[in-house]
PDB file of C-alpha atoms and ligand atoms in Angstrom:
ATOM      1  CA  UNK A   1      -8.677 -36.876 -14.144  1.00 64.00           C
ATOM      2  CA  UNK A   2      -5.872 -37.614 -17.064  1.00 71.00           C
ATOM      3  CA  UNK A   3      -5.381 -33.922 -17.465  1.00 75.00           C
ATOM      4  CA  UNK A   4      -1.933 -33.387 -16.853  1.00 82.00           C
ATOM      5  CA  UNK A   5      -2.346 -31.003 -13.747  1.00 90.00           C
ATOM      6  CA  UNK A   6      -0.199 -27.329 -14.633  1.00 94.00           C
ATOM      7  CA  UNK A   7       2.970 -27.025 -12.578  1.00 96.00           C
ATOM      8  CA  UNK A   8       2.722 -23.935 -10.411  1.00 96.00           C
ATOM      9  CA  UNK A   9       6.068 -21.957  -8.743  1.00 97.00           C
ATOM     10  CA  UNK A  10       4.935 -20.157  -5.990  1.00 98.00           C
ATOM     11  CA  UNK A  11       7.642 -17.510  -5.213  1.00 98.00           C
ATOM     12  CA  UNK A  12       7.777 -15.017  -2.131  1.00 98.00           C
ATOM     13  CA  UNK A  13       9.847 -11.618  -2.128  1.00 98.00           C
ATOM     14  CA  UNK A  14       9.096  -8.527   0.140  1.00 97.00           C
ATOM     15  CA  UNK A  15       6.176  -9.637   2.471  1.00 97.00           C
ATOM     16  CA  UNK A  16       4.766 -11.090   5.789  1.00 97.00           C
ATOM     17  CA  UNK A  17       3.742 -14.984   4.464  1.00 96.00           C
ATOM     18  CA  UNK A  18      -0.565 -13.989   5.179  1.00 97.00           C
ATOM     19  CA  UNK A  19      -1.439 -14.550   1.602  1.00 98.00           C
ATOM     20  CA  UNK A  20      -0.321 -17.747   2.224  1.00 97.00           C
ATOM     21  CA  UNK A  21      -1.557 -18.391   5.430  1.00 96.00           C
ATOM     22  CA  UNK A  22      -4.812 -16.887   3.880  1.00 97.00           C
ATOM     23  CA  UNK A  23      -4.426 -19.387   0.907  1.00 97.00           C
ATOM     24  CA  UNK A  24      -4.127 -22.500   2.923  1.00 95.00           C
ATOM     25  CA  UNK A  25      -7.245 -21.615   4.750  1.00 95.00           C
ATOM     26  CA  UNK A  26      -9.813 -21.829   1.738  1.00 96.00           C
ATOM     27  CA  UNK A  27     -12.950 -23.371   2.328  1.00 94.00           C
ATOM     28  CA  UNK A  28     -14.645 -23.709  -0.818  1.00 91.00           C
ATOM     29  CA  UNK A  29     -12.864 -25.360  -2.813  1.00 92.00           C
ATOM     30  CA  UNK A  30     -10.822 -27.039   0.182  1.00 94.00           C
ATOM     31  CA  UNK A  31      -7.297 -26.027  -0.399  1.00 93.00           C
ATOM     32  CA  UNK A  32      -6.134 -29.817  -0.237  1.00 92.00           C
ATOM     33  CA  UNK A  33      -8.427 -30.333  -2.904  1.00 92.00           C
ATOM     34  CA  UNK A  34      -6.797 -27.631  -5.378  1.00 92.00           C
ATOM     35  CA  UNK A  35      -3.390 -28.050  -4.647  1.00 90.00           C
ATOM     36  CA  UNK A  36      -3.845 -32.014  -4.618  1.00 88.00           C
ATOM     37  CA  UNK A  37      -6.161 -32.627  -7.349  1.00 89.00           C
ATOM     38  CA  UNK A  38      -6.134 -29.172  -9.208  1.00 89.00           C
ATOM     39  CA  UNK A  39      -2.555 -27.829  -9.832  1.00 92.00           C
ATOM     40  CA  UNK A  40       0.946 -29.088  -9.113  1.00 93.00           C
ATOM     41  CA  UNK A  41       2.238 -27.048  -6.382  1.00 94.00           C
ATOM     42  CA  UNK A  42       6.033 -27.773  -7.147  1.00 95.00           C
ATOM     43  CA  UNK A  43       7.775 -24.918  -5.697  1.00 96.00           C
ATOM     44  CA  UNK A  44       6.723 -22.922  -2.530  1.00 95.00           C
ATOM     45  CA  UNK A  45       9.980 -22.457  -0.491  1.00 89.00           C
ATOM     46  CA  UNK A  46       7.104 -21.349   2.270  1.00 91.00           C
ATOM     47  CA  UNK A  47       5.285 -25.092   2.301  1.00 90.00           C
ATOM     48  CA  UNK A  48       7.410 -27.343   0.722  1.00 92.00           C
ATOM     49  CA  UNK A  49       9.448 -29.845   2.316  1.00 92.00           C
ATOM     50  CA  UNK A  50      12.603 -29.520   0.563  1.00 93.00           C
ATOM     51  CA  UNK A  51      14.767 -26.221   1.483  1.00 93.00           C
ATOM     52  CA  UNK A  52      18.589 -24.893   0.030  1.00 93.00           C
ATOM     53  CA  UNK A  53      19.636 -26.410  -3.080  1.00 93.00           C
ATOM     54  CA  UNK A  54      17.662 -29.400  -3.392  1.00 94.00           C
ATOM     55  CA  UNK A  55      14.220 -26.692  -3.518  1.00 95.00           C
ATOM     56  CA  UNK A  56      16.137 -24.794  -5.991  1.00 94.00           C
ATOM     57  CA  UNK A  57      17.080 -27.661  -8.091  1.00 96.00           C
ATOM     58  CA  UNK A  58      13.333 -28.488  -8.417  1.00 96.00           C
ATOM     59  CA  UNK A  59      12.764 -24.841  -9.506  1.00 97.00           C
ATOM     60  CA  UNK A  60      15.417 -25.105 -12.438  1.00 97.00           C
ATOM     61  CA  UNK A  61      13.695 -28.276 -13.165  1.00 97.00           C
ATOM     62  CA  UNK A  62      10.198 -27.323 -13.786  1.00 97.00           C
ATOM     63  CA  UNK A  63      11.032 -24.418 -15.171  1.00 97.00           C
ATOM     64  CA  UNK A  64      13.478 -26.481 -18.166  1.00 97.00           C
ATOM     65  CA  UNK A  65      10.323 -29.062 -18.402  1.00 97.00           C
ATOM     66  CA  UNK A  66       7.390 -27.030 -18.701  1.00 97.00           C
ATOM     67  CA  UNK A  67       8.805 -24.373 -20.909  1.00 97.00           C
ATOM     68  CA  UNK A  68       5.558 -22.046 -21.187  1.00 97.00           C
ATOM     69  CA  UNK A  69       3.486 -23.999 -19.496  1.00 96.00           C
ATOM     70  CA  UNK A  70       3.714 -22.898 -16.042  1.00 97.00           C
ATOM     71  CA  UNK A  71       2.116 -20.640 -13.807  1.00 97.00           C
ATOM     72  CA  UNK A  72       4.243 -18.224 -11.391  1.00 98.00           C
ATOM     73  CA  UNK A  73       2.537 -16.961  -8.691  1.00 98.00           C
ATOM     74  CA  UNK A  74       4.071 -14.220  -6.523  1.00 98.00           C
ATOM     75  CA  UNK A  75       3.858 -13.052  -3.078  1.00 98.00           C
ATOM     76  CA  UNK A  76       5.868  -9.859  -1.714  1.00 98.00           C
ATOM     77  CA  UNK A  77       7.556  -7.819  -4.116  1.00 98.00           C
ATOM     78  CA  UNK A  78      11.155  -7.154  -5.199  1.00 98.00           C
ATOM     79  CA  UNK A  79      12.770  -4.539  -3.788  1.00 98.00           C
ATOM     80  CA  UNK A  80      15.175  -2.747  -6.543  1.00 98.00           C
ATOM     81  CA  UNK A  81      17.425  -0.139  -4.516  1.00 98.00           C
ATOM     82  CA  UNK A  82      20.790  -1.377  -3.957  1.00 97.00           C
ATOM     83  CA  UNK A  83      20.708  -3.617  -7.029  1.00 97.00           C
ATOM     84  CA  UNK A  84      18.225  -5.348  -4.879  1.00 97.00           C
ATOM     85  CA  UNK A  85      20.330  -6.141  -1.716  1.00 97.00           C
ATOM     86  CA  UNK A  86      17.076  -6.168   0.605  1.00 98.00           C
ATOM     87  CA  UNK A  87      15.625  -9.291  -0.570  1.00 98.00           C
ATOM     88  CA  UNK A  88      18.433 -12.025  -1.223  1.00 97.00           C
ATOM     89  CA  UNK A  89      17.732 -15.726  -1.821  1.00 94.00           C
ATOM     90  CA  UNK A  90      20.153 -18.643  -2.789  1.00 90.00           C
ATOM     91  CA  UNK A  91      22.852 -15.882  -2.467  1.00 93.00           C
ATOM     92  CA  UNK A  92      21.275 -13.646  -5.364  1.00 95.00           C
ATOM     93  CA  UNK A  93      19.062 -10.815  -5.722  1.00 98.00           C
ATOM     94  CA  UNK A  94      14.982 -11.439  -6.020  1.00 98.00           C
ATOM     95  CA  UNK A  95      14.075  -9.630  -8.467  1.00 98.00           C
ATOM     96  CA  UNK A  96      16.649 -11.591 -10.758  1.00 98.00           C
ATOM     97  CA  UNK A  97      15.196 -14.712  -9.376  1.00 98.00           C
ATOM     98  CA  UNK A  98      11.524 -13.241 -10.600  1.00 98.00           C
ATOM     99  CA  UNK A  99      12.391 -12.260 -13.942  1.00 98.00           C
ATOM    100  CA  UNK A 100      14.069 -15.201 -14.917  1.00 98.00           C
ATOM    101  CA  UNK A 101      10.954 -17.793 -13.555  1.00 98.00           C
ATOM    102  CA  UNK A 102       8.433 -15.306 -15.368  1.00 98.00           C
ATOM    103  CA  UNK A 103      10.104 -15.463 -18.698  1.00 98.00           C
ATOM    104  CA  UNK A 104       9.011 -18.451 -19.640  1.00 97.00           C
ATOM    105  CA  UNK A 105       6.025 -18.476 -17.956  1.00 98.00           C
ATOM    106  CA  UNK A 106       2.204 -19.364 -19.313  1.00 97.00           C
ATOM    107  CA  UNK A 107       0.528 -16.894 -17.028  1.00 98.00           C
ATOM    108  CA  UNK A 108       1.536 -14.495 -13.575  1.00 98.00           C
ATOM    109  CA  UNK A 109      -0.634 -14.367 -10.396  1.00 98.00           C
ATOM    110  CA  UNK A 110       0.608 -11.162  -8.496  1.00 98.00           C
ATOM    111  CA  UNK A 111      -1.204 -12.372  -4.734  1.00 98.00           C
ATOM    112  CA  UNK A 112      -2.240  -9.614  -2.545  1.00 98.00           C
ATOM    113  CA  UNK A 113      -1.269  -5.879  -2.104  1.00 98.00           C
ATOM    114  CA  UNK A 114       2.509  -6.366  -1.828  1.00 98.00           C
ATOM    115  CA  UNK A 115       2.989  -8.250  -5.360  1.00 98.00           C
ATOM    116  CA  UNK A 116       0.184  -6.325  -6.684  1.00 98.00           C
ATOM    117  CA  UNK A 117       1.051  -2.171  -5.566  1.00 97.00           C
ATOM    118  CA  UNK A 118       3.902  -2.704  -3.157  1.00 97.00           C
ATOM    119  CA  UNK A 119       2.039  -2.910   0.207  1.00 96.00           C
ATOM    120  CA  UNK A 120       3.530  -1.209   3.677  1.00 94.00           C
ATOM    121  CA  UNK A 121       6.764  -1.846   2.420  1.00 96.00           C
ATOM    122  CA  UNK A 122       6.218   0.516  -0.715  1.00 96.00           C
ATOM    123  CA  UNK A 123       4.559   3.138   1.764  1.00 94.00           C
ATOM    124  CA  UNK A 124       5.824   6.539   1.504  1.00 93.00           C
ATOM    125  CA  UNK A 125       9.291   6.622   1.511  1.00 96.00           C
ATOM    126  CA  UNK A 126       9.622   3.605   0.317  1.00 97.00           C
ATOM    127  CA  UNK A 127      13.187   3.273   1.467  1.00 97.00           C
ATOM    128  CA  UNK A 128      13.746  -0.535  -0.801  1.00 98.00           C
ATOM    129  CA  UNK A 129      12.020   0.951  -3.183  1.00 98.00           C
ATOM    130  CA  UNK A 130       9.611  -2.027  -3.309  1.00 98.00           C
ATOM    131  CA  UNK A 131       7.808  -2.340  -6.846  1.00 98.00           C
ATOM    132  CA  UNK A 132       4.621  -4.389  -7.657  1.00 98.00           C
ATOM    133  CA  UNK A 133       5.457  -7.643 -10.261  1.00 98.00           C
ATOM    134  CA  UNK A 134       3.830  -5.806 -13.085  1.00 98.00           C
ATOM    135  CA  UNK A 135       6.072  -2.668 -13.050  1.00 98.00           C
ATOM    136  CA  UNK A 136       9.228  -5.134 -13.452  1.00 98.00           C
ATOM    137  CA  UNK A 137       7.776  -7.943 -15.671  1.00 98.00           C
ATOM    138  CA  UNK A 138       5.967  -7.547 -18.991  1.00 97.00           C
ATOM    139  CA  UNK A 139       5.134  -9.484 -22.023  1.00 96.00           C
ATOM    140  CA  UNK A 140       2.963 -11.684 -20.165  1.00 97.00           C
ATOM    141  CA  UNK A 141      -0.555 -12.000 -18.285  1.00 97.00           C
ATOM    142  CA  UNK A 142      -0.450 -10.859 -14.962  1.00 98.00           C
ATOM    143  CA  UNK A 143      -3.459 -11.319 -12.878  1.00 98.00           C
ATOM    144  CA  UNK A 144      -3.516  -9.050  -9.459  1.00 98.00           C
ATOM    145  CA  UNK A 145      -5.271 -10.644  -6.546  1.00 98.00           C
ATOM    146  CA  UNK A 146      -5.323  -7.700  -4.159  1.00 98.00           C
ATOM    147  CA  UNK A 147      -6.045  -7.765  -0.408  1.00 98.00           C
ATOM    148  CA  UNK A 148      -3.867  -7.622   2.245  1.00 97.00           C
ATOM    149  CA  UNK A 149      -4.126 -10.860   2.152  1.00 98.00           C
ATOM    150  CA  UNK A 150      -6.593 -12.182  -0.486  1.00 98.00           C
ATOM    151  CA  UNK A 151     -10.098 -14.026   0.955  1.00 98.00           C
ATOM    152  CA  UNK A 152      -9.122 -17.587   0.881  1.00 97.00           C
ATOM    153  CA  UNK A 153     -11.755 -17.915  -1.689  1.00 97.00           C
ATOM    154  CA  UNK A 154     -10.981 -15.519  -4.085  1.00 98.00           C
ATOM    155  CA  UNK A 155      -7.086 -16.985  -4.524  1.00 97.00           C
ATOM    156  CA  UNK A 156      -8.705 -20.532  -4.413  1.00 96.00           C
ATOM    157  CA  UNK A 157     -10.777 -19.199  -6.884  1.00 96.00           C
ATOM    158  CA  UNK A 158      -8.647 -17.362  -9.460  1.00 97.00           C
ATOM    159  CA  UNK A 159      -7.235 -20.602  -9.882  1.00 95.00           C
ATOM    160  CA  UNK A 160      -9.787 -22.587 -10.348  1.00 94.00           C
ATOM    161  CA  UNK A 161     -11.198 -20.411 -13.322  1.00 95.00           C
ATOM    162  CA  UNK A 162      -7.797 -20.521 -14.561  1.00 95.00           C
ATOM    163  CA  UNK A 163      -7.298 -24.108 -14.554  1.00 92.00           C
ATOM    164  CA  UNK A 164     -10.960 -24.942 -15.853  1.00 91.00           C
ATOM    165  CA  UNK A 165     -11.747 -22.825 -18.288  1.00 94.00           C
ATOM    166  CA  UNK A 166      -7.969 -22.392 -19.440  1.00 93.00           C
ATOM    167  CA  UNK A 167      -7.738 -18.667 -20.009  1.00 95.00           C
ATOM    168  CA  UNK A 168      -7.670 -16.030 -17.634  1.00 96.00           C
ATOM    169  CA  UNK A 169     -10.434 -13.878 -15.920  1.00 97.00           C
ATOM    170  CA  UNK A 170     -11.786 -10.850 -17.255  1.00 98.00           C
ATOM    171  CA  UNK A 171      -9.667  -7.659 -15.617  1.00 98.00           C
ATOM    172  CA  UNK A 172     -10.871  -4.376 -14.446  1.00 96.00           C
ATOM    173  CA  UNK A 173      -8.741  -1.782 -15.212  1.00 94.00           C
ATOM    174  CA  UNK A 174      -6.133  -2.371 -12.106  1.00 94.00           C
ATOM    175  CA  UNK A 175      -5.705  -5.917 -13.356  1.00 97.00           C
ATOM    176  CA  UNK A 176      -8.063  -7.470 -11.103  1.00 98.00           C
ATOM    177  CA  UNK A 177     -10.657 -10.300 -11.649  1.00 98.00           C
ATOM    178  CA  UNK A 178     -13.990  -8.724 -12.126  1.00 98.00           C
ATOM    179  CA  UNK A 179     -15.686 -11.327 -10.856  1.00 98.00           C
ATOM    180  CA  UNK A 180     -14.701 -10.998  -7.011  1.00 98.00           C
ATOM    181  CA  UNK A 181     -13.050  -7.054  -7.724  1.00 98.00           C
ATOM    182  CA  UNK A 182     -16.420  -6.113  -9.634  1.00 97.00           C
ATOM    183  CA  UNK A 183     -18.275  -4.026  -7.054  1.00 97.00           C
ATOM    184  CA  UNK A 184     -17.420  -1.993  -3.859  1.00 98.00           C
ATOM    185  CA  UNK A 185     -17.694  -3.390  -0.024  1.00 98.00           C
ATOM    186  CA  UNK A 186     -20.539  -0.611   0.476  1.00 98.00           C
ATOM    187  CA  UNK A 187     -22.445  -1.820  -2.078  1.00 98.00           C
ATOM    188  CA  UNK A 188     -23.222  -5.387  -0.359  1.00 97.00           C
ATOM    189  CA  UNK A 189     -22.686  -3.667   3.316  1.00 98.00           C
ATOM    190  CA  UNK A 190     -25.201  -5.010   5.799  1.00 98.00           C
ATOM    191  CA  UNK A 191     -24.556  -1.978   7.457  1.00 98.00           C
ATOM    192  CA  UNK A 192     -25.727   0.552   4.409  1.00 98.00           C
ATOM    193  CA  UNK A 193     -29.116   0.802   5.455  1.00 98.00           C
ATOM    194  CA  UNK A 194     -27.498   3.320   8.320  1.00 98.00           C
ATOM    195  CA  UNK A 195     -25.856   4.868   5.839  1.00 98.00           C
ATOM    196  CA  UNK A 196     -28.810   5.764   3.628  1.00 98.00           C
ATOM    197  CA  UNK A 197     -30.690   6.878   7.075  1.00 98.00           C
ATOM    198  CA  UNK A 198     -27.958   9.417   8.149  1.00 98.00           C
ATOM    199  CA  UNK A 199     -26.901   6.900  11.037  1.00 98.00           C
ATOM    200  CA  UNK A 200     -23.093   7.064  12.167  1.00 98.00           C
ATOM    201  CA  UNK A 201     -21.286   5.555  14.693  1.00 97.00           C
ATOM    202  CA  UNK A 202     -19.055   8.465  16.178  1.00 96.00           C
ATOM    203  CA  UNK A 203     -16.751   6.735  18.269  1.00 94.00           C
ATOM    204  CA  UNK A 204     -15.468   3.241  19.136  1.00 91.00           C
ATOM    205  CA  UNK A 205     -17.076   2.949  22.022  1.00 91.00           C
ATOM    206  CA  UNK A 206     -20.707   5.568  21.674  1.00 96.00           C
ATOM    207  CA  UNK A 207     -24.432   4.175  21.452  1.00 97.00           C
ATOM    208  CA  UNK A 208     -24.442   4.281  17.239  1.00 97.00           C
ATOM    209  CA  UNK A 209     -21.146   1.946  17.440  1.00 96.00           C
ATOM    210  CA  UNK A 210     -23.141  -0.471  19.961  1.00 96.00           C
ATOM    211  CA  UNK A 211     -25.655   0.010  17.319  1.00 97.00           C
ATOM    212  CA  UNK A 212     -24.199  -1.278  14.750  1.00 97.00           C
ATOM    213  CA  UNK A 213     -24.649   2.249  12.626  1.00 98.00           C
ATOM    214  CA  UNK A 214     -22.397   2.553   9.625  1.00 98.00           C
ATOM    215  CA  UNK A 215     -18.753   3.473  10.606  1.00 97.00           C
ATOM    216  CA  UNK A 216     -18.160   5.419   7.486  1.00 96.00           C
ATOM    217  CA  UNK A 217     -17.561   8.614  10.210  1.00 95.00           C
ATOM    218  CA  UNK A 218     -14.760   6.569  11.908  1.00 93.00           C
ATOM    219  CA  UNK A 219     -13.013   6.115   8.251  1.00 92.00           C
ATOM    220  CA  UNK A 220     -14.294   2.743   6.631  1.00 95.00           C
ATOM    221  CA  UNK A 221     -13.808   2.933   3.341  1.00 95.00           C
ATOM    222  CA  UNK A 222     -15.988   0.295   1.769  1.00 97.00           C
ATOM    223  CA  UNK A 223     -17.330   3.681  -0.502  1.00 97.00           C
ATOM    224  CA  UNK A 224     -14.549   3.383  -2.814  1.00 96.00           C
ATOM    225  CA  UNK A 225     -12.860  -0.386  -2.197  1.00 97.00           C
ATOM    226  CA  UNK A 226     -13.664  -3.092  -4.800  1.00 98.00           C
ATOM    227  CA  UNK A 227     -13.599  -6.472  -3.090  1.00 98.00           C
ATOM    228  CA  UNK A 228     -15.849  -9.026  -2.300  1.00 98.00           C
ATOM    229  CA  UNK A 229     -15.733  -9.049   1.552  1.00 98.00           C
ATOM    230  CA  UNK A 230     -18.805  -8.338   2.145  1.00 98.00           C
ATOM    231  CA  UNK A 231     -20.612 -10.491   0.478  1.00 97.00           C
ATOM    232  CA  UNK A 232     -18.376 -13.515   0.495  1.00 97.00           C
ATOM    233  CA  UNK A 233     -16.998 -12.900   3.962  1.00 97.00           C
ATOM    234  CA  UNK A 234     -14.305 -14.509   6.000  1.00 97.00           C
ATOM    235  CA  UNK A 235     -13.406 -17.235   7.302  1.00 92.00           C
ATOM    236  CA  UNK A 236     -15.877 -19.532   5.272  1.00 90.00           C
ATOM    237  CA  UNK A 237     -18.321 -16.971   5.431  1.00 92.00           C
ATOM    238  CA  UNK A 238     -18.554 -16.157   9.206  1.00 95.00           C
ATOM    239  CA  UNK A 239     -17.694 -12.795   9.487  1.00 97.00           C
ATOM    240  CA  UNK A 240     -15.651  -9.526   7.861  1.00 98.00           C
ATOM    241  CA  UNK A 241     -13.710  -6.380   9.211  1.00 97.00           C
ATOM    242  CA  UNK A 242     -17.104  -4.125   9.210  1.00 98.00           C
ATOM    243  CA  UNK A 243     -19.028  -7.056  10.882  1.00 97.00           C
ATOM    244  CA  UNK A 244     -16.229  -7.005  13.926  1.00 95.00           C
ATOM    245  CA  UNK A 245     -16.842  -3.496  14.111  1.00 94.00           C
ATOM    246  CA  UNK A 246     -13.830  -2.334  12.498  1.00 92.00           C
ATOM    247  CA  UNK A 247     -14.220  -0.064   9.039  1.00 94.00           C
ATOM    248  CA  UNK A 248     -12.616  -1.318   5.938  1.00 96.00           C
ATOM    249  CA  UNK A 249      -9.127   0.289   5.314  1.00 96.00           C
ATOM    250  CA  UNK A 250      -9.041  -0.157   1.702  1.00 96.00           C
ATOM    251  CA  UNK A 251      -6.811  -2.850   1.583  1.00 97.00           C
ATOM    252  CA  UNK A 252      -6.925  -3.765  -1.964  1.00 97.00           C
ATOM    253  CA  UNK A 253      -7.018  -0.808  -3.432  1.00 96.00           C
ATOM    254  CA  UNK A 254      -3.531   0.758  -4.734  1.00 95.00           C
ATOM    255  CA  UNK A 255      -1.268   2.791  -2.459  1.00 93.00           C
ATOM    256  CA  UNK A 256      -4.161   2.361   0.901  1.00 93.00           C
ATOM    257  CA  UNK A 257      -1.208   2.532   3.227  1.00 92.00           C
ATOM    258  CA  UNK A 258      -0.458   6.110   1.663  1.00 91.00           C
ATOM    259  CA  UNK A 259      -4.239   7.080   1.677  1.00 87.00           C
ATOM    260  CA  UNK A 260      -5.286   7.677   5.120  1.00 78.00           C
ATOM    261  CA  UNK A 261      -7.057   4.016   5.765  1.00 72.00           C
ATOM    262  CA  UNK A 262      -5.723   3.925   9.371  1.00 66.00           C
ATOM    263  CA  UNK A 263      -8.079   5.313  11.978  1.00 56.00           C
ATOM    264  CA  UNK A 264      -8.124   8.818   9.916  1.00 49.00           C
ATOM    265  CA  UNK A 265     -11.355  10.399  10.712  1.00 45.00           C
ATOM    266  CA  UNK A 266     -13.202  11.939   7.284  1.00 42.00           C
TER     267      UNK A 266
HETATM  268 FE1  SF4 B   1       1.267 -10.021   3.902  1.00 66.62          FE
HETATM  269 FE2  SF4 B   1      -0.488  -8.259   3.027  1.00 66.62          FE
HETATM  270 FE3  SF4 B   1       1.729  -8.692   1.679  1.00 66.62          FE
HETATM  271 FE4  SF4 B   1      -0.110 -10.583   1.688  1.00 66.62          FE
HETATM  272  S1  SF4 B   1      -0.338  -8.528   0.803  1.00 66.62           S
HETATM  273  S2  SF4 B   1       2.106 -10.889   2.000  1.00 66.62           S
HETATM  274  S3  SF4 B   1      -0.963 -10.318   3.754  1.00 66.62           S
HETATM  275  S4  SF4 B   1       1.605  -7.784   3.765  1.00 66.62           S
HETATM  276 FE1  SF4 B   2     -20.345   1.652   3.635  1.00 66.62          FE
HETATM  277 FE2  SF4 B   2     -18.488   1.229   5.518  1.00 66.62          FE
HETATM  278 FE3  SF4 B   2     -20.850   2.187   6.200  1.00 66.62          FE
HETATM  279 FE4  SF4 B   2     -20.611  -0.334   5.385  1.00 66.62          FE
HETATM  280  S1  SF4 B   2     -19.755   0.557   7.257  1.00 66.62           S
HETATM  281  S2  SF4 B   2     -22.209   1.130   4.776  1.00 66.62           S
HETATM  282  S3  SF4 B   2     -19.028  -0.132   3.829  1.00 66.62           S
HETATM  283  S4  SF4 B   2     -19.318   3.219   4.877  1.00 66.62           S
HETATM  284 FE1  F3S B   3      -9.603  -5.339   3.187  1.00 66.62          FE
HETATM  285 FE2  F3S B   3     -11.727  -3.801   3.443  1.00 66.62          FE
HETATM  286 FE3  F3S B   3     -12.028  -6.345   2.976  1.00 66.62          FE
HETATM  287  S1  F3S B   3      -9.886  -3.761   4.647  1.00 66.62           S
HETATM  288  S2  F3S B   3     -10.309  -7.273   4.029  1.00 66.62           S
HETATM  289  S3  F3S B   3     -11.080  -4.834   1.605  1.00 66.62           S
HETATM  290  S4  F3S B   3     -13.336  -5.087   4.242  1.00 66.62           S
END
């Protein structure tokens, strides 16, 4: 409780504001309960109250005062054609804004597929030329969260590792936390036992889809997506894409919106 709690600057570039909106909606830990007790949440130009140059201001501030101490966490990307004309804020370009906040900072969370591989914005051909955080910044720990967005959980999460145990989580090899990006969505599927019996649903609407029969036939791939959606679920645990009857489409794995995820038959 005397712990000085770490200042966080939550920046946004190139995206559509659901990591946050995924974020806020955490149910274990209770978001109020992280960003209250946990960290200092002292810039989010998304939730904070203060906008223009009085948010700014605070930015410089924190920044001067907790020299290497911070965390940045970023949501969206920069976008680098045109000297990076397609994202402005306070009059300049992004991706100046992100590489001067990282430089001194202790550690960088990359939230969701934009900040971590470039998202729909990136997709093919990737007119902004949108790049993920970790192809522009280097010299420091960057953390990807992937998902388009995150589970609540899993960002609530991340952090809470991070600001208990003072370190960050072990990676896979796409910079992920092993602990929620350890094992694939078919591996915890409820609906796998129809895949191991040969039992497909073949359209939206036929008798294996009012089943419940695995939907790997209609494109879901949970076979080669690491995330923890199915066994941590949605929405405090009530339900996931494959449980609405939708398949997975990859989401936080690089490049999905390149890959054929959307209603692509296999
Ligand atoms: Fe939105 Fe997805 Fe980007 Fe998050 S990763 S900001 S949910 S487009
Ligand atoms: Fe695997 Fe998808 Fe079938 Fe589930 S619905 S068993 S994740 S292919
Ligand atoms: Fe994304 Fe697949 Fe989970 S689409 S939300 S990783 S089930």
């Amino acid at each position: 409780e005397t712990k000085p709690r770490t200042p966080v600057l939550w920046l946004h570039g190139l995206e559509c504001t659901c990591c946050t909106e995924s974020f806020i909606r955490s149910a274990h830990p209770l978001t109020k309960d992280v960003v209250l007790s946990m960290l200092s949440l002292d810039y989010d130009d998304t939730l904070m109250a203060a906008a223009g140059h009085q948010a700014e201001e605070i930015l410089e501030e924190v920044k001067r005062k907790y020299k290497g101490q911070y965390i940045v966490a970023v949501e969206g990307n920069p976008p680098l054609n045109e000297d990076g004309m397609f994202c402005i804020q306070g009059g300049r370009p992004f991706i100046e804004k992100l590489r001067e906040t990282c430089a001194d900072a202790k550690a960088i969370i990359s939230w969701g597929a934009c900040a971590s591989y470039g998202c729909v914005q990136a997709a093919k051909p990737n007119p902004t030329r949108a790049t993920p955080v970790h192809k522009v910044i280097s010299g420091k720990p960057i953390i990807n969260v992937p998902g388009c967005p995150p589970i609540p959980e899993v960002m609530t999460g991340v952090v809470t590792y991070m600001l208990t145990f003072d370190r960050i989580p072990e990676l896979d090899r796409q910079g992920r936390p092993k602990m929620f990006y350890g094992q694939r969505i078919h591996d915890k599927c409820y609906r796998r036992g129809h895949f191991d019996a040969g039992q497909f649903a073949e359209a939206w609407d036929d008798e294996g889809s009012r089943k419940g029969y695995c939907l790997y036939k209609m494109g879901c791939k949970g076979p080669t997506t690491y995330n923890a959606c199915s066994s941590m679920r949605w929405n405090g645990g009530v339900s996931w894409p494959v449980q609405s009857g939708h398949g997975c489409i990859g989401c936080s794995e690089d490049g999905f919106w390149d890959k054929g995820s959307f209603y692509d038959r296999v």
